[in-house]
Amino acid sequence: MECLSGGWMLYKANGGCGTRRINVIPPDSEGYTGSQFKSASASGKTMLYVVPLQEELDLNPLPNDVREFTKMPKATCQICNKSMPLQVLALHIQVCKSNDSTSSNEETEVQFVSENSLDEMKQENFPSESVLPCPICQLMFPVDSLELHASLCGEENLLKSPDHSSFMHNDDSCIADDTTGNSSCRQVLCLEDLLELLAGRVNAENHFRICVSRDNLLERGLKQWQRQKKGNPANQLKITFIGEAGVDSGALRKEFLTEMISGIEKRLFLGQKAKSPQYSNSDLDNGLFRTAGEIFAVSLAQGGPAPCFMREWCYSYLTTGEVDVTRICKDDVDDVEYSLLIAKVEEATDLTEFTDEIISCGYTGALNIEQKDAIIRRAIVLHAAFQVTPMLGDLRKGLQLYGLLDIVKDHPSLCKSLFVPGEDCTPDADYILSNVAPEMSERGTSRASVESKIINYFQDFLQEIECGVCAEDAAEVETEPSSYLTVPRVMQWITGQGHKPLLLSEQKAFQIVFKFDHDCKVRMPQHTICYPIVSACTNTVTFPVAHMTTYEDFKCIILQAIKSGGTFSRV
């Protein structure tokens, strides 16, 4: 490998004695490390393959006198008196015996014998019991050299196979083209692999176009998603907001998915942090839950936020298709009607007044105080859970897009963080400021001092939002309710997305560019005010510093900009 250039990666096969397709071993952020070699090879028990990205390895046997063999134990062949390393001698002996003499150019050459020449091998003193076919190439070899040949044969056949080059340049070459995605060659070792696998299944050559108004975005978005006849949601999503000039290069799609995931959470689910589906026959009949499942899959595959707001028992149903009664307790009931019934039963001294409600939940036992726990756990809680299983069933159908449902079934623990609340992944003020890349003037100038002051104003503004101080100011500019003004909302105003990127590669590349306009009054001497200019496609915001001399001016202008500047147009 001394002269090898163009990069290389490690691959390995998961069992199959070399007959299975090899899968890439992704390097760490700093490249391949010794600990990764040890982990990937199971402490030396698994063979690793070095696969060049732009060249081919020279697979010709090395001469016996090369420096790589100097420290290897050697022995002399008793037939031809050639000295060679023991590993090479094991193969050479068989060749030397069968030919009775060998040239120097054929010292390490393996004799390949076809199945039709088995009789000839018997004549050359190879009994049939000592000859077996190679499981890869099906050629016949002596038993004592078969194992070594098979290991070399597997690597050689893979590198020479006609579909190897396409496999190397396209990891998704054996992923099913349909939307179910039942087959996959990628090895899912972490959440990053899973998301990259989903992204690779998006058909980027065709588009799934949605043209929607910002007014009543959720309902209009769901309807337009269902009415789209010319495209398939497996294609790349392209969004157009009616009346806006913005061209979707990724920011519009992320903004649409952010709004849809948030809207679906509020519209179709009940609960506080962790939620369960809201029972609704009309939503079920209209296919809204299936559409929601498709939107979840598209969001995960195309850079949107993860729908991490479900209860654990709901996620368990998605992975298995069955309700695990051991995972459900009274705290998992989000329906207001059943929650009130549970509270009434717990406080009641006489259960007869709730007979109808309890019986309607399927309870058939005795109605007495001693059976309170059984009534709550076996009747009310389970009835509330089983009532929403049709909604979860439709959601599972939507998750079949890109084969996401199969991936969730195969990797339930890995996918759990995408659906169940865990570590808070919403951006805060520190996250945004740590990813700011300001384009500052020369240090020491008056402009640089003003620009530094604007950055401090922005940090104070975000921290006030976190503390809820900006609620009254938001009301003064007639913006949305105070719950609307959040740090993720500010980030969405600038970048189009209100969530941290899911992919590690996107997290490293994510940054918000601050620019500063010092000359707006020079260009337009008569104007009295102007607002920040946002480019969500490039994650850039330009501040008009001449109008932001004080923090109060800064806050008033930016609040108005967030309220009125969400569209891709000049106002």
Short mmCIF file of N, CA and C in Angstrom, two decimals, residues 214 217-218 241 253-266 305 484 489 492 496:
data_model
loop_
_atom_site.label_atom_id
_atom_site.label_comp_id
_atom_site.label_asym_id
_atom_site.label_seq_id
_atom_site.Cartn_x
_atom_site.Cartn_y
_atom_site.Cartn_z
N ARG A 214 -49.06 30.16 3.81
CA ARG A 214 -48.65 30.18 5.21
C ARG A 214 -49.85 30.28 6.14
N LEU A 217 -51.25 26.80 7.88
CA LEU A 217 -50.25 25.98 7.19
C LEU A 217 -50.44 24.49 7.43
N LEU A 218 -50.77 24.08 8.67
CA LEU A 218 -50.89 22.66 8.96
C LEU A 218 -52.01 22.02 8.15
N PHE A 241 -44.12 28.55 -1.16
CA PHE A 241 -45.11 29.30 -0.39
C PHE A 241 -45.78 30.29 -1.33
N ARG A 253 -37.86 23.82 2.61
CA ARG A 253 -38.25 22.46 2.99
C ARG A 253 -38.12 22.27 4.50
N LYS A 254 -37.02 22.71 5.07
CA LYS A 254 -36.82 22.55 6.51
C LYS A 254 -37.83 23.36 7.30
N GLU A 255 -38.16 24.57 6.82
CA GLU A 255 -39.15 25.38 7.52
C GLU A 255 -40.53 24.72 7.45
N PHE A 256 -40.89 24.20 6.30
CA PHE A 256 -42.17 23.52 6.15
C PHE A 256 -42.26 22.31 7.06
N LEU A 257 -41.21 21.48 7.08
CA LEU A 257 -41.21 20.28 7.92
C LEU A 257 -41.22 20.65 9.40
N THR A 258 -40.52 21.71 9.77
CA THR A 258 -40.53 22.16 11.16
C THR A 258 -41.94 22.54 11.60
N GLU A 259 -42.63 23.31 10.75
CA GLU A 259 -43.99 23.72 11.07
C GLU A 259 -44.94 22.53 11.07
N MET A 260 -44.78 21.60 10.15
CA MET A 260 -45.68 20.45 10.07
C MET A 260 -45.51 19.52 11.27
N ILE A 261 -44.27 19.24 11.65
CA ILE A 261 -44.04 18.36 12.81
C ILE A 261 -44.61 19.00 14.07
N SER A 262 -44.37 20.29 14.25
CA SER A 262 -44.92 20.99 15.41
C SER A 262 -46.44 21.01 15.37
N GLY A 263 -47.01 21.24 14.20
CA GLY A 263 -48.47 21.28 14.08
C GLY A 263 -49.11 19.93 14.30
N ILE A 264 -48.50 18.87 13.78
CA ILE A 264 -49.02 17.52 13.98
C ILE A 264 -49.00 17.16 15.46
N GLU A 265 -47.94 17.54 16.14
CA GLU A 265 -47.85 17.27 17.58
C GLU A 265 -49.01 17.91 18.33
N LYS A 266 -49.36 19.14 17.99
CA LYS A 266 -50.44 19.84 18.69
C LYS A 266 -51.83 19.41 18.20
N PRO A 305 -36.92 18.14 11.57
CA PRO A 305 -36.78 17.72 12.97
C PRO A 305 -37.32 16.32 13.19
N TYR A 484 -45.24 31.84 21.33
CA TYR A 484 -44.72 31.82 19.97
C TYR A 484 -43.27 32.29 19.93
N ARG A 489 -37.72 29.58 17.71
CA ARG A 489 -38.42 30.36 16.70
C ARG A 489 -37.50 31.42 16.08
N GLN A 492 -35.33 29.65 13.71
CA GLN A 492 -36.07 29.32 12.49
C GLN A 492 -36.23 30.55 11.61
N GLY A 496 -34.50 28.92 8.86
CA GLY A 496 -35.56 28.08 8.32
C GLY A 496 -35.85 26.86 9.17
#
